[in-house]
Structure formats: C-alpha cells, structure tokens
Amino acid sequence: MTNWDRFLDSFFNLRVAAEYLPKIIEGFWLTILLAGCIILAGIAAGLALAVVRSFAIRPLNWLIIFLVDLFRALPPLVIIALLYFGLPAAGLSLSGFAAAWLSLSLVLMAFTEEIFWAGITAVPKGQWEAARSTGLRFFQTLTLVVLPQALRMTIPPLTNRTIAITKGTALASVVAVPDILGAAQAGVSFSFNPTPLTLGAIAYVVLFFPVVILGRWVETRFAWKR
Amino acid sequence: MTAATPIVQAPIVQARGIHKHFGALHVLKGVDLVVAERELVFVIGPSGSGKSTLLRCLNRLEDPSGGSITVDGIDMLDRGTDINKARQRIGMVFQSFNLYPHMTALGNVALALRKVLGLDRPAAEARARAALERVHLADRAGHYPGQLSGGQQQRVAIARAIALEPRVMLFDEPTSALDPELVGGVLAAMRELRESGMTMVVVSHEMGFAKAAADRVIFMDDGRILEQGPPAAIFGNPQHERTRAFIGQIERH
Amino acid sequence: MTFDDFLLAFFSLDILRQAWPILWSGFKITLLLSAIVVPLGVIGGTVLALLSTVRSRWVRWPLIAWVDLFRALPPLVLLVFVYAGLPFAGIEVSAIGAVAIGFFLNTGAYYGEVLRAGIESVPRGQLEAARSTGLTRWQTMAHVVLPQAVRNVLPDLISNTLEVVKLTSIASVVALPELLFQARQAQSVTYNATPIMAAAVIYFLLLWPVVRLLSRLENRQIAGRR
Ligand SMILES: Nc1ncnc2c1ncn2[C@@H]1O[C@H](COP(=O)(O)OP(=O)(O)OP(=O)(O)O)[C@@H](O)[C@H]1O
Ligand SMILES: [Mg+2]
C-alpha cells in the first residue's frame, strides 16, 4: 500500500464513512437545533436587556453591565463546565444539551446587549428630541424611531458574533452531547479510524461555510458609511 | 520669471501621445506635454477632463495605456526602470495633502529620506528640517498633521516632496481643499519654489497665480489639450469657444 | 437544595485550599499558552492580510477560500482533528503541537480578516503619497499603511485577542493541563464545584479589565462612525 492509499484508507475510508454517516447526520440536525435555540434565546435576551438598560434605572444598569462583562470575560467552555459538572455537586443536574444551550445563550446575550446598546446610543439625541416633540411617548420613540436605526447599524457586528458563538455548539461534545463533533468522536473511538472526523469536518463546513459567506455579504451590504 | 522669459533649456518632461483607459472609459486621448527646465506649466480644464490622470501618469501612479514618457532622461514606461528611484526626481503634492497622520511633520518629511535615499536618522532629520524651513514651518516640526491647519499641512506636504530634491514638481489642485484665508500661504510657498528655479506642473483654478507665475497655460478638455500659450493669450484672447466659456465661468467666481 | 448546600458546593474554602496549587499551575500554563498562540495568530494573520493586498485573482480566491474555510470550522473541531486525526496519518503531535497548529489556522484567519479591514480603511491617498516619494510597495506597507491600519482596528484586534485567550480553555479537551483542565481534575477528585468556580473567577479577574477597556473603545467607535 502506498502512503497515499494509506492516507485515503485512514481519512476517506468509504466503509467506515457509510457506517457512521447516519450518526453524523443525526448530529448535524442536533447541532442545528442547538444553534437555533441559542440564537433565539440569546438575541431575545440581549435585546431585552438593552431595552431595559435604556430606561436608565441606575442599580439595574449596573447589574446589566456586570452580567454583560461577566459573560464576555468567561470562556464559554468554563461556563458549560460549571453548569454541567458543577451543579450536580449542589444536587441539581442539567443535561449536556441544556447546559450548552444555557451557557452559549448567556454568552450571546451578553454580546447582543453590548451591540444593541452601542447601536441605541449611536442614534443622535436629536432623533429622540424630534420624536418626543411630536408627541410620541418614550416607548414609541424607542421602538418606532430609535431601534429601527440602531438595528441596522448592529446587523454586521451581530451577524459575526452570532456566527462565532453558534460555532461554539461544538463545545457541547465535551458534555456528551452527540452533536456533529460528539458523533464524530464517538465514531473514531469505535472504528479506530479518523474518517468520522473527516465527515464531521465536512459537515461543519457544509453548515457554516454558507453562513460565513452570508456574514461577508452582510458586512458589505450594511457597512457603516465612514 | 515672467512669461516673456525665453525658454531655451532642454525639456525635463517629455510625454508623447499619452492615452489612458479606465475600462471602457477613454480618459486621455493622445496628450503631448513637453516641459522645459525651470518652466511653470499651468493646467486648467473642466472637471473630468483628465488633468489629474495626466499628472498621475507622469509619475506612474497610473499606468498609461499608450504613449511614451521621459522625465529627466529616464524612460518612465520602460520595464527596466526602477520606478521608485525615478519617483525621487518627481515630487507630487495632492489636493488632500495625504500627510501620514501617525507621524510628525518632521517624520513625514524624513521618511523617504531615510528609506529611499538611505540616510541615517540624524542626516535625514537635518535635511527634513531644512525643507520645513523652506516652507516656513520649522517651528512646527514636532506637530502631528491633526494639530496643523490645512494650509500648514499642505506646506508640510510640499516640504516632503522638495526634501528629495526633485527635478520637477507636480501639483494637483493644491489649494482646492483649503479655506480661502489659508490659500495665500500655500501659493506663497509655491512662488518661492518657482523663484528658486523649480520646474513645475500645476493643476489649479487659481487664475491670479497663473497670471503672475505661469510661463504657459494649458487648457484640457475631454482628454485632449485643446489649446495652450502664455497666460496673457489664454486668459485674454482664448481661441476656442470651450476655453472662453470655461474661463468666463472661472472668472465669475 | 438549600443555600448552604450551594455555598458548600461552589465556594468551599477547604476545597479551594487543597486545589489551589494545581489551579495555580494551570493558570500559568494558560498564560504560557496565550503567549504562544496570540503571536502565532498575529503572524499568520499579518501574512494573510498582506497577501490580500495582492490583486491577482490567483492569490485572492485561494486566500478567501482559506480564510473562510478556517472561519467555518469550529476551533474545537480543528483541534480534535489535528490531535486525534493526524496520528492516523503517521504524524504524532503533542497536545501543545496540536493546539499551536489548530490555533494558528483558526485565529490566523480571524486576525487576517481584522488586519485586512484595517488596511482597507487606510485612504488610497496615503499609499499614493508614499509611492510618489519613491517608497517601495513593502516600505509603504510597513511604514505608512500598517501602522495606521493597526490603529484603526485596535478595538477589533484587542477583542480578537480576548477571544483567543478565552479559547485556550479548549486545550483542556486534548488534556493540556491548563486552568480549566486542572479545575476539572480537582473537581472530579473532590466531587465539588469549587475548583471550577475558582477557575471562572480567575478568568474573570484576568479578563475583566480587557472587557471594560473594549466596551469603552467600541462605544467610541460605533458613535464615531455615524
Ligand atoms: N481610478 C479610476 N477609475 C475609473 N475612472 C477614473 C479613475 N480615475 C479617474 N477616472 C475618471 O477619469 C476621468 C478623468 O478624471 P480626472 O480625475 O483626471 O479628471 P480631472 O480633470 O482631474 O477632474 P477634477 O477637476 O474634477 O479633478 C473622470 O471621468 C473620472 O471619473
Ligand atoms: Mg483632478
């Protein structure tokens, strides 16, 4: 067997591929499910926090700022470990899926709040004043005048963050979630062949390559004018 | 330095049959430009007529699509020519100054002296200081561009170019981005440069400067030189309708 | 779960005292790891960014494909692939070698994108002014364009570096004894979450100042862009 044959036999072994492809596909859907749940919860929570912050209630704002800083400073895997391995010590246990979902949602929430808040503060004061002077109430001004302007500005950074954080779903494999990476690793240890990993890598590229391209497009489409 | 001075010196710039295309757009349609030593050529023309493109072809910031350019005996379009060496002989001043914002005035002037001429830092700075002196900004050597007025920035840009002791200087609307009260200082610096014998090609709308300092005025229209001659002739008695209309427009301002 | 149970599970001083030496050694490894992978990423990113200024499409398209590929693959997938996959190809890599390769590929792509954006943010006139004085392409890049590029994207560079330092926690998956790995070890021996909590606190104390700084810089940036 030449080196090349050996390489193919290791990384592109068709027999192993056929055997583990179904598992990888299951993992693929699980990854998508997890990512979707994270995006929904994280962005909703982040937006809610940003809106609450615009009410300018001092102690509440300090709490929000602290939460945001906390989840920007902590590595996601540390949060996952704390929830998954730590909570049982206090008699409470979360599934791996729930731990990964909660952790990454909190991280996305923090970044989302930060980005939305920056967007809101970037809308000039004159916009608030003009809207209020026409008789719009605070909440109307926020939702009808300020947020639409702020959201547009936040689209590029938010897209990039969301992509980066949803890629973190791979961390769920560390807490025994059979997502793409989890399924691939299990496959490798059963078959003693790295082909499942190759499949896993391909699955991630299939999943995220279009997303990265989308991010590129969004960045130029909604670019800030300098 | 009047227009009547006979021009006998050999040409420094010889550009023949310059064409330039930007994709389908034909911007220069066969321009001939010969500039003699110590001559000041003043270029006017409507927006989009190709004035900037012509200047930028002379030091090959743009590659002409056709024609030949010789500057100080160097064939600018020859593949064998070291373009970076050649550019030392051609100073350029831009409408938007283009000073390096992260360097002081002195640093701006000294950079090419160190990196292109290979001078060590003290020698480069001494020479840079002398160049700043020539534009009366020696006292601003340590200032960053952001701390200087537009007029001062443009004079630093002139110093940056003349520090390399070029044989010819190109000016692309050097005063167009300036507030009116700052124009005078820059024009004065250009006058002094002219009196020191520098060969200059100036694209500008400053008709007063042209009348006082130019040897020759060139009117460009639609990628061609439509007419040229001494300032008195071009401004006083233009031959072409287009020239007359353009000058009338400028002078009404 | 009573509050006391909770305190005991997450904030036991006793456990902390026992676990401290190995947590400390893990912390030092985390710093060391960061000191290796950050410069590696910056170097890789600089090379990519410089290549992106080459106009030829024979450089441009492979480059975009390279960058997007490594942005599409989650870093943990890359790391596992290198660590668990390469031995099958007869290439033995140590944990630290795998981390270095994986991070070089992944974070290099990110630093590359940031620096490319920086280079593109420098006005063309700067380049033209420099070239008109006879500076070469590379001299112009080194003395005129790059210094301004770095300054223009400094917040993004710092932010990226923060993410890279946080990301070193995934090295625990390949058994590199950094902070999270050591905390997990201590936790599994003591059946108590305090070591992981302590690791989280250490990460937070280390990175909080960076998060604060960034939040300042980013607010200024988003406000300045309108
Ligand atoms: N890099 C470029 N790519 C495409 N078209 C260009 C480029 N540079 C200049 N042009 C076009 O070439 C034409 C001539 O431009 P140029 O800048 O030389 O005009 P100009 O005479 O200097 O005008 P102005 O007085 O407005 O500065 C214009 O139509 C311009 O749009
Ligand atoms: Mg022009």
XYZ file of C-alpha atoms and ligand atoms in Angstrom:
737
model
C 0.000 0.000 0.000
C 1.432 3.376 -0.913
C 1.346 6.264 1.514
C -1.395 7.831 -0.492
C -3.514 4.670 -0.240
C -2.901 4.548 3.458
C -3.928 8.162 3.764
C -7.141 7.556 1.834
C -7.835 4.432 3.838
C -7.488 6.409 7.052
C -9.258 9.657 6.329
C -11.619 8.734 3.495
C -12.470 5.138 4.301
C -15.713 4.506 2.463
C -16.791 1.541 4.574
C -16.383 3.494 7.811
C -17.979 6.534 6.224
C -21.054 4.568 5.204
C -21.348 3.111 8.682
C -21.140 6.405 10.575
C -22.748 8.787 8.139
C -26.226 8.335 9.673
C -24.882 9.215 13.125
C -23.141 12.287 11.744
C -26.344 13.355 10.034
C -28.234 12.974 13.296
C -25.527 15.091 14.907
C -25.901 17.611 12.101
C -29.576 18.154 12.933
C -28.823 18.282 16.627
C -26.182 20.956 16.013
C -28.699 22.971 14.018
C -31.317 22.571 16.734
C -28.871 23.673 19.424
C -27.668 26.622 17.346
C -31.228 27.697 16.633
C -32.212 27.578 20.303
C -29.113 29.572 21.241
C -29.743 32.236 18.618
C -33.399 32.667 19.635
C -32.776 32.830 23.355
C -29.515 34.763 23.211
C -30.662 37.518 20.878
C -34.059 37.892 22.558
C -32.468 38.149 25.995
C -29.796 40.538 24.759
C -32.341 42.814 23.111
C -34.487 42.761 26.247
C -31.505 43.733 28.390
C -30.611 46.591 26.031
C -34.157 47.911 26.159
C -34.227 47.681 29.953
C -30.923 49.499 30.017
C -32.381 52.394 28.020
C -34.803 53.039 30.914
C -31.703 54.252 32.771
C -32.523 52.784 36.172
C -29.193 53.026 37.927
C -28.906 49.826 40.035
C -30.492 47.784 37.255
C -28.000 49.156 34.746
C -25.076 48.257 36.943
C -26.398 44.735 37.173
C -26.775 44.518 33.392
C -23.292 45.873 32.798
C -21.880 43.384 35.263
C -23.718 40.460 33.626
C -22.531 41.505 30.200
C -18.946 41.898 31.339
C -19.107 38.564 33.135
C -20.217 36.605 30.100
C -17.796 38.404 27.825
C -14.886 37.613 30.128
C -15.624 33.943 30.840
C -14.649 31.292 28.293
C -17.839 29.505 27.142
C -16.344 26.106 27.937
C -15.772 27.211 31.536
C -19.429 28.219 31.843
C -20.511 24.910 30.349
C -18.269 23.008 32.758
C -19.579 24.998 35.691
C -23.179 24.225 34.809
C -22.721 20.623 33.759
C -20.094 19.363 36.174
C -20.667 21.874 38.940
C -24.407 21.937 39.517
C -24.704 18.221 40.354
C -22.456 18.872 43.342
C -25.268 21.063 44.641
C -27.804 18.360 43.906
C -29.055 19.819 40.652
C -28.284 18.421 37.278
C -28.709 19.686 33.751
C -28.489 17.637 30.592
C -25.478 18.335 28.407
C -27.755 19.894 25.809
C -29.358 22.200 28.369
C -26.001 23.184 29.850
C -24.550 24.006 26.430
C -27.706 25.844 25.368
C -27.893 27.919 28.539
C -24.184 28.765 28.550
C -23.932 29.830 24.941
C -27.242 31.702 25.145
C -25.872 33.710 28.051
C -22.713 34.490 26.089
C -24.688 35.522 23.013
C -26.990 37.561 25.241
C -24.018 39.490 26.601
C -22.587 40.306 23.188
C -26.023 41.116 21.793
C -26.796 43.519 24.620
C -23.464 45.235 24.126
C -24.000 45.598 20.385
C -27.629 46.762 20.647
C -26.738 49.207 23.358
C -23.949 50.676 21.286
C -26.434 50.981 18.421
C -29.017 52.711 20.583
C -26.532 55.212 21.974
C -25.269 55.892 18.466
C -28.644 57.261 17.392
C -28.268 61.025 17.829
C -30.064 62.768 20.661
C -31.848 64.922 18.104
C -33.803 61.851 16.971
C -35.160 61.343 20.493
C -35.974 65.017 20.822
C -37.649 65.281 17.440
C -39.787 62.218 18.110
C -40.756 63.274 21.614
C -41.562 66.785 20.371
C -44.158 65.302 18.004
C -45.864 63.744 20.998
C -44.533 60.178 20.746
C -44.135 58.518 24.119
C -40.813 57.133 25.348
C -41.571 53.567 24.333
C -42.959 54.630 20.947
C -39.873 56.695 20.286
C -37.681 53.750 21.223
C -39.478 51.166 19.108
C -40.553 53.299 16.149
C -37.683 55.729 15.754
C -34.565 54.684 17.623
C -34.481 50.884 17.400
C -35.026 50.713 13.633
C -31.995 52.962 13.141
C -29.980 51.166 15.788
C -30.775 47.714 14.426
C -29.450 48.494 11.001
C -26.138 49.566 12.455
C -25.927 46.451 14.575
C -26.507 43.936 11.812
C -22.892 43.386 10.723
C -21.332 43.005 14.189
C -24.287 40.970 15.403
C -24.093 38.601 12.455
C -20.410 37.985 13.028
C -20.843 37.410 16.741
C -23.757 35.087 16.226
C -21.760 33.021 13.769
C -18.793 32.840 16.122
C -20.917 31.821 19.099
C -23.023 29.249 17.270
C -19.788 27.620 16.157
C -19.307 27.116 19.874
C -22.003 24.425 19.705
C -19.089 22.058 19.080
C -18.219 22.565 22.751
C -21.351 20.603 23.616
C -19.495 17.451 22.599
C -17.404 17.906 25.744
C -20.516 17.351 27.862
C -21.591 14.229 25.988
C -23.990 15.814 23.513
C -23.992 13.733 20.309
C -23.782 16.775 18.036
C -21.632 16.615 14.904
C -18.351 16.636 16.796
C -19.695 14.344 19.522
C -20.930 11.813 16.985
C -17.667 12.043 15.029
C -15.523 11.452 18.085
C -17.650 8.516 19.152
C -17.279 7.139 15.653
C -13.498 7.436 15.781
C -13.222 5.604 19.067
C -15.475 2.754 17.880
C -13.935 2.314 14.453
C -10.297 3.219 15.217
C -10.388 5.228 12.030
C -10.482 9.019 11.666
C -12.945 9.006 8.767
C -15.857 10.040 11.031
C -13.820 13.130 11.942
C -13.371 13.915 8.264
C -17.130 13.557 7.826
C -17.657 15.792 10.843
C -15.341 18.463 9.474
C -17.150 18.299 6.132
C -20.492 18.579 7.933
C -19.307 21.717 9.729
C -18.055 23.226 6.503
C -21.367 22.425 4.811
C -23.180 24.057 7.706
C -21.028 27.108 8.346
C -19.400 27.916 5.014
C -22.621 29.436 3.630
C -23.067 31.243 6.927
C -19.578 32.747 6.744
C -20.219 33.835 3.161
C -23.507 35.344 4.314
C -21.588 37.204 7.015
C -19.239 38.609 4.394
C -22.163 39.743 2.304
C -23.951 41.328 5.261
C -20.765 43.158 6.186
C -20.573 44.906 2.826
C -24.325 45.302 2.416
C -24.908 47.004 5.750
C -21.482 48.548 6.100
C -21.240 51.742 8.070
C -20.521 54.711 5.936
C -17.262 56.223 7.047
C 10.170 84.729 -14.136
C 7.782 86.417 -16.447
C 6.073 84.791 -19.343
C 8.379 86.669 -21.695
C 11.486 84.814 -20.496
C 12.678 82.808 -23.482
C 12.771 79.112 -22.789
C 15.958 77.671 -24.143
C 16.727 74.834 -21.736
C 16.324 71.216 -22.639
C 12.989 69.628 -21.776
C 12.766 67.777 -18.459
C 9.405 66.188 -19.083
C 8.608 64.736 -22.458
C 5.287 62.984 -22.710
C 4.119 61.937 -26.151
C 0.789 60.557 -27.280
C -0.437 59.609 -23.810
C -3.581 57.529 -23.772
C -5.355 56.262 -20.702
C -8.365 53.992 -20.474
C -10.279 53.085 -17.342
C -12.091 50.054 -18.635
C -14.290 51.367 -21.436
C -13.709 54.970 -20.390
C -11.171 56.750 -22.603
C -9.813 59.463 -20.310
C -6.649 60.669 -22.082
C -6.811 60.745 -25.854
C -3.270 61.347 -27.013
C -1.767 64.098 -24.898
C 1.631 65.606 -25.725
C 3.278 67.520 -22.916
C 6.808 68.872 -23.022
C 8.056 70.855 -20.067
C 11.349 72.708 -20.230
C 13.739 73.126 -17.337
C 12.641 75.890 -14.936
C 9.310 76.187 -16.712
C 5.997 76.500 -14.878
C 3.164 74.913 -16.786
C -0.308 75.629 -15.543
C -3.090 73.202 -16.434
C -6.763 74.139 -16.423
C -9.883 72.441 -17.690
C -13.343 71.280 -16.709
C -13.878 68.587 -14.102
C -13.284 65.145 -15.539
C -11.185 66.397 -18.449
C -8.254 64.246 -17.317
C -5.955 66.761 -15.593
C -5.309 64.610 -12.532
C -4.949 61.491 -14.619
C -2.312 63.213 -16.770
C -0.276 64.236 -13.710
C -0.586 60.768 -12.204
C 0.631 59.202 -15.416
C 3.769 61.351 -15.309
C 4.995 59.643 -12.123
C 3.163 56.437 -12.977
C 0.700 56.412 -10.138
C -1.424 55.432 -13.122
C -0.055 53.292 -15.923
C -0.797 54.951 -19.269
C -2.367 52.667 -21.852
C -0.185 54.115 -24.575
C 2.456 56.707 -25.405
C 5.896 57.478 -24.049
C 7.102 59.451 -21.035
C 10.624 60.596 -20.315
C 11.463 62.539 -17.190
C 14.970 63.910 -16.764
C 16.201 61.458 -19.361
C 14.614 58.422 -17.724
C 12.125 56.371 -19.705
C 9.298 56.100 -17.202
C 7.462 53.358 -19.056
C 10.466 51.084 -19.573
C 10.105 47.863 -17.619
C 13.791 48.069 -16.674
C 13.379 51.443 -14.988
C 13.459 51.400 -11.201
C 10.257 53.333 -10.714
C 10.979 54.086 -7.065
C 14.315 55.683 -7.974
C 12.671 57.625 -10.762
C 9.973 58.940 -8.464
C 12.564 60.651 -6.281
C 13.023 63.074 -9.168
C 9.311 63.820 -9.422
C 7.698 65.434 -6.415
C 3.939 65.367 -6.086
C 1.546 67.431 -3.995
C -2.049 66.258 -3.609
C -5.318 68.089 -3.169
C -5.958 66.249 0.092
C -2.396 66.684 1.457
C -2.118 62.961 2.295
C 0.197 63.545 5.221
C 0.826 60.431 7.310
C -1.344 61.039 10.390
C 0.769 58.831 12.655
C 3.976 60.793 12.087
C 5.020 64.315 12.998
C 5.682 66.895 10.312
C 9.359 66.078 10.614
C 8.658 62.350 10.431
C 6.559 62.858 7.303
C 9.392 64.641 5.547
C 12.147 62.372 6.835
C 10.554 59.012 5.974
C 11.522 58.875 2.303
C 14.904 60.441 3.046
C 15.659 57.504 5.296
C 14.015 54.716 3.358
C 14.567 55.809 -0.233
C 17.801 57.784 -0.051
C 19.068 55.602 2.789
C 20.173 58.489 5.011
C 20.604 57.746 8.698
C 18.134 59.329 11.064
C 20.160 62.434 12.073
C 21.075 63.254 8.497
C 17.516 62.691 7.310
C 16.105 64.860 10.062
C 18.574 67.653 9.413
C 17.582 67.675 5.776
C 13.896 67.409 6.653
C 14.247 70.383 8.959
C 15.849 72.384 6.169
C 12.941 71.516 3.884
C 10.435 72.599 6.547
C 12.433 75.803 6.872
C 11.848 76.467 3.190
C 8.098 76.411 3.715
C 8.456 78.406 6.945
C 7.311 75.627 9.208
C 10.499 74.754 11.080
C 8.721 75.621 14.316
C 6.016 73.034 13.606
C 8.396 70.112 13.051
C 7.147 68.234 16.100
C 3.439 68.669 15.368
C 1.222 65.901 14.065
C -0.900 66.611 10.972
C -4.016 66.729 13.133
C -2.504 69.637 15.033
C -1.837 71.698 11.905
C -4.153 73.852 9.810
C -4.938 72.729 6.281
C -2.558 75.305 4.850
C 0.240 74.205 7.132
C -0.412 70.579 6.260
C -0.155 71.350 2.576
C 3.139 73.183 3.124
C 4.478 70.171 5.019
C 3.412 68.062 2.033
C 5.401 70.413 -0.222
C 8.384 70.075 2.101
C 8.029 66.282 1.982
C 8.332 66.421 -1.791
C 11.123 69.010 -2.135
C 13.272 67.381 0.541
C 14.074 64.691 -2.017
C 15.386 67.441 -4.324
C 13.204 66.519 -7.271
C 13.849 67.829 -10.778
C 10.167 68.530 -11.331
C 7.187 69.077 -9.052
C 3.588 68.120 -9.829
C 0.754 69.914 -8.033
C -2.800 68.550 -8.259
C -5.180 71.278 -7.074
C -3.010 72.051 -4.040
C -5.328 74.743 -2.696
C -8.767 73.350 -3.565
C -9.317 71.750 -0.169
C -8.319 74.886 1.739
C -10.346 77.615 3.360
C -9.839 80.854 1.377
C -7.732 82.513 4.084
C -5.248 79.617 4.013
C -4.696 79.606 0.248
C -2.250 82.519 0.306
C 0.381 80.751 2.404
C 0.478 77.745 0.100
C 0.642 79.888 -3.035
C 3.460 81.901 -1.468
C 5.406 78.711 -0.837
C 4.849 77.703 -4.459
C 6.011 81.126 -5.650
C 9.218 80.821 -3.675
C 9.776 77.369 -5.075
C 9.279 78.746 -8.559
C 11.735 81.572 -7.928
C 14.336 79.041 -6.793
C 14.134 77.609 -10.312
C 11.985 74.531 -9.781
C 10.256 73.062 -12.816
C 6.558 72.771 -12.010
C 3.357 71.421 -13.486
C 0.378 72.855 -11.632
C -3.271 71.857 -11.949
C -5.301 74.577 -10.245
C -8.100 77.085 -10.534
C -6.032 79.929 -9.015
C -6.049 82.216 -12.043
C -4.261 85.003 -10.216
C -1.343 82.695 -9.520
C -1.316 81.558 -13.140
C -1.244 85.105 -14.467
C 1.585 86.065 -12.138
C 3.766 82.970 -12.221
C 2.985 80.689 -15.160
C 5.092 80.519 -18.310
C 2.450 78.583 -20.165
C -1.177 77.720 -19.625
C -2.678 74.520 -20.992
C -6.409 74.089 -21.427
C -7.542 70.473 -21.318
C -10.924 69.313 -22.477
C -12.241 65.774 -22.786
C -8.833 64.093 -22.583
C -7.085 66.386 -25.034
C -5.060 69.577 -24.911
C -7.373 71.979 -26.685
C -5.085 74.992 -26.630
C -2.036 76.369 -24.894
C 0.017 79.511 -24.729
C 1.244 82.308 -22.464
C -1.229 83.220 -19.705
C -1.995 86.576 -21.290
C -3.029 84.908 -24.531
C -5.095 82.121 -23.000
C -6.879 84.318 -20.496
C -7.064 87.433 -22.633
C -7.792 86.002 -26.034
C -8.784 82.331 -25.989
C -9.159 80.805 -29.451
C -11.716 78.102 -28.709
C -15.286 78.573 -27.647
C -14.851 75.897 -24.933
C -11.857 77.703 -23.476
C -13.674 81.010 -23.491
C -16.696 79.507 -21.757
C -14.548 77.796 -19.138
C -12.507 80.897 -18.348
C -15.631 83.006 -18.205
C -17.077 80.573 -15.696
C -13.974 80.556 -13.520
C -13.599 84.331 -13.507
C -17.189 84.889 -12.489
C -16.355 83.223 -9.179
C -31.007 22.428 47.519
C -30.512 24.753 50.421
C -28.381 27.842 50.206
C -25.808 26.201 52.473
C -25.557 23.235 50.104
C -24.970 25.682 47.316
C -22.250 27.540 49.210
C -20.564 24.303 50.117
C -20.663 23.037 46.561
C -19.335 26.168 44.883
C -17.472 28.192 47.500
C -15.795 25.756 49.859
C -12.648 27.351 51.248
C -11.345 23.973 52.293
C -11.526 22.588 48.807
C -10.059 25.779 47.397
C -7.068 25.445 49.693
C -6.473 21.886 48.570
C -6.930 22.619 44.890
C -5.017 25.890 44.801
C -1.572 24.556 43.836
C -2.792 22.739 40.772
C -5.106 25.608 39.823
C -2.143 27.941 40.013
C -0.038 25.700 37.831
C -2.950 25.549 35.380
C -3.181 29.321 35.375
C 0.487 29.604 34.481
C 0.023 27.157 31.621
C -2.925 29.215 30.380
C -0.740 32.323 30.342
C 2.048 30.450 28.612
C -0.361 29.058 26.057
C -1.718 32.528 25.344
C 1.811 33.832 24.953
C 2.363 31.197 22.284
C -0.895 31.242 20.340
C -1.523 35.001 20.229
C 1.761 35.825 18.448
C 1.267 32.806 16.183
C -2.179 34.059 15.209
C -0.948 37.616 14.686
C 1.878 36.425 12.459
C -0.439 34.195 10.445
C -2.986 36.986 10.213
C -0.412 39.535 9.061
C 0.739 37.231 6.297
C -2.868 36.674 5.186
C -3.652 40.392 5.312
C -0.560 41.266 3.280
C -1.427 38.605 0.725
C -4.909 40.072 0.467
C -3.392 43.274 -0.946
C -2.113 41.326 -3.935
C -4.597 41.990 -6.691
C -4.051 38.836 -8.746
C -7.042 36.542 -8.622
C -4.662 33.584 -8.385
C -3.855 34.852 -4.913
C -7.178 36.413 -3.998
C -9.553 33.489 -4.452
C -7.465 30.778 -2.779
C -6.902 33.231 0.043
C -10.606 33.915 0.576
C -11.309 30.177 0.431
C -8.581 29.515 3.007
C -9.792 32.190 5.388
C -13.452 31.214 5.083
C -12.679 27.522 5.499
C -10.936 28.127 8.802
C -13.603 30.540 9.900
C -16.259 27.932 9.092
C -14.630 25.164 11.136
C -15.202 25.484 14.868
C -11.805 25.724 16.574
C -12.523 22.688 18.744
C -13.221 20.616 15.620
C -9.939 21.761 14.137
C -8.111 20.950 17.354
C -9.628 17.478 17.681
C -8.973 16.794 14.023
C -5.319 17.702 14.368
C -4.845 15.945 17.691
C -6.873 12.786 17.113
C -6.683 12.613 13.334
C -3.064 13.231 12.410
C -1.680 10.213 14.329
C -3.646 8.023 11.911
C -1.628 9.604 9.115
C 1.522 8.593 10.954
C 2.134 12.095 12.284
C 2.339 12.158 16.056
C 1.537 15.558 17.519
C 1.798 16.514 21.150
C -1.134 18.284 22.759
C 0.722 21.577 22.607
C 1.686 20.980 18.984
C -1.941 20.301 18.104
C -3.034 23.456 19.920
C -0.394 25.501 18.112
C -1.417 24.193 14.686
C -5.154 24.481 15.328
C -4.894 27.981 16.738
C -2.544 29.122 14.010
C -5.070 28.085 11.372
C -8.155 29.362 13.164
C -7.068 32.561 14.861
C -4.739 33.418 11.987
C -7.816 33.595 9.747
C -9.566 35.910 12.202
C -6.590 38.204 12.753
C -6.177 38.201 8.974
C -9.715 39.485 8.466
C -9.290 42.191 11.099
C -5.987 43.393 9.661
C -7.322 43.272 6.118
C -10.186 45.539 7.150
C -7.598 47.803 8.778
C -5.505 48.000 5.645
C -8.585 48.758 3.569
C -9.529 51.543 5.976
C -6.372 53.494 5.153
C -7.196 56.024 2.415
C -5.654 55.395 -1.003
C -4.075 58.836 -0.909
C -1.724 57.646 1.834
C -0.405 54.924 -0.405
C -0.100 57.277 -3.362
C 1.720 59.928 -1.365
C 4.196 57.348 -0.118
C 4.741 55.805 -3.537
C 5.181 59.280 -5.087
C 8.169 59.863 -2.815
C 9.755 56.669 -4.110
C 8.969 54.278 -1.245
C 8.537 50.706 -2.449
C 5.348 48.681 -2.003
C 6.676 46.978 1.092
C 8.192 50.088 2.621
C 4.860 51.825 2.115
C 3.091 48.887 3.758
C 5.453 48.735 6.719
C 5.879 52.441 7.482
C 2.712 54.100 6.251
C -0.197 51.686 5.838
C 0.210 49.053 8.580
C 0.754 51.470 11.488
C -2.445 53.293 10.551
C -4.282 50.050 9.851
C -3.453 48.682 13.301
C -4.548 51.889 14.933
C -7.831 51.939 13.040
C -8.795 48.418 14.070
C -7.231 48.379 17.513
C -10.531 47.569 19.276
C -11.104 44.615 16.963
C -7.548 43.403 17.491
C -7.928 43.559 21.256
C -11.329 41.904 21.059
C -9.904 39.122 18.938
C -7.057 38.646 21.377
C -9.538 38.407 24.246
C -11.382 35.676 22.365
C -8.141 33.833 21.706
C -7.150 33.864 25.372
C -10.604 32.563 26.301
C -10.330 29.967 23.586
C -7.200 28.458 25.125
C -9.637 26.732 27.510
C -10.465 24.237 24.750
C -6.935 22.893 25.112
C -8.341 21.080 28.147
C -10.095 18.759 25.713
C -6.745 17.434 24.487
C -5.575 17.028 28.092
C -3.277 20.016 28.134
C -3.027 20.892 31.829
C -4.201 24.497 31.581
C -6.523 26.200 34.038
C -9.815 24.570 33.046
C -8.251 21.136 32.761
C -6.756 21.381 36.228
C -10.020 22.676 37.642
C -11.859 19.723 36.103
C -9.284 17.328 37.578
C -9.684 18.831 41.022
C -13.459 18.795 40.690
C -13.593 15.152 39.702
C -11.386 14.164 42.629
C -13.252 16.212 45.220
C -16.793 15.898 43.793
C -17.094 19.596 44.488
C -17.613 22.501 42.080
C -15.382 24.951 43.926
C -12.319 24.382 41.699
C -14.291 25.170 38.528
C -15.813 28.183 40.245
C -12.332 29.298 41.215
C -11.158 28.898 37.634
C -14.083 31.013 36.471
C -13.190 33.717 38.986
C -9.561 33.667 37.866
C -10.572 34.040 34.214
C -12.881 36.856 35.150
C -10.281 38.749 37.169
C -7.751 38.305 34.378
C -10.015 39.404 31.544
C -12.447 41.855 33.112
C -10.145 44.864 32.653
C -9.834 43.979 28.982
C -13.611 43.730 28.620
C -14.053 47.137 30.279
C -11.451 48.716 28.026
C -13.068 47.194 24.957
C -16.505 48.325 25.875
C -15.155 51.876 26.091
C -13.314 51.667 22.776
C -16.225 50.052 20.954
C -18.721 52.618 22.140
C -16.463 55.355 20.934
C -16.029 53.603 17.614
C -19.702 52.992 16.930
C -20.507 56.574 17.923
C -17.755 57.914 15.683
C -18.969 56.017 12.635
C -22.187 57.835 12.066
N -9.228 55.095 -10.954
C -10.210 55.436 -11.820
N -11.081 54.508 -12.247
C -12.053 54.831 -13.128
N -12.244 56.047 -13.632
C -11.426 57.023 -13.231
C -10.373 56.772 -12.290
N -9.708 57.927 -12.090
C -10.331 58.861 -12.838
N -11.351 58.319 -13.521
C -12.232 59.020 -14.486
O -11.423 59.653 -15.419
C -11.951 60.906 -15.778
C -10.906 61.974 -15.594
O -10.597 62.076 -14.229
P -9.559 63.125 -13.656
O -9.536 62.922 -12.191
O -8.292 63.003 -14.377
O -10.268 64.493 -14.008
P -9.843 65.950 -13.572
O -9.674 66.718 -14.826
O -8.708 65.896 -12.623
O -11.153 66.448 -12.845
P -11.299 67.331 -11.495
O -11.167 68.756 -11.926
O -12.711 67.021 -11.054
O -10.270 66.877 -10.536
C -13.169 61.123 -14.919
O -14.313 60.821 -15.688
C -13.013 60.123 -13.805
O -14.262 59.679 -13.376
Mg -8.473 66.226 -10.538
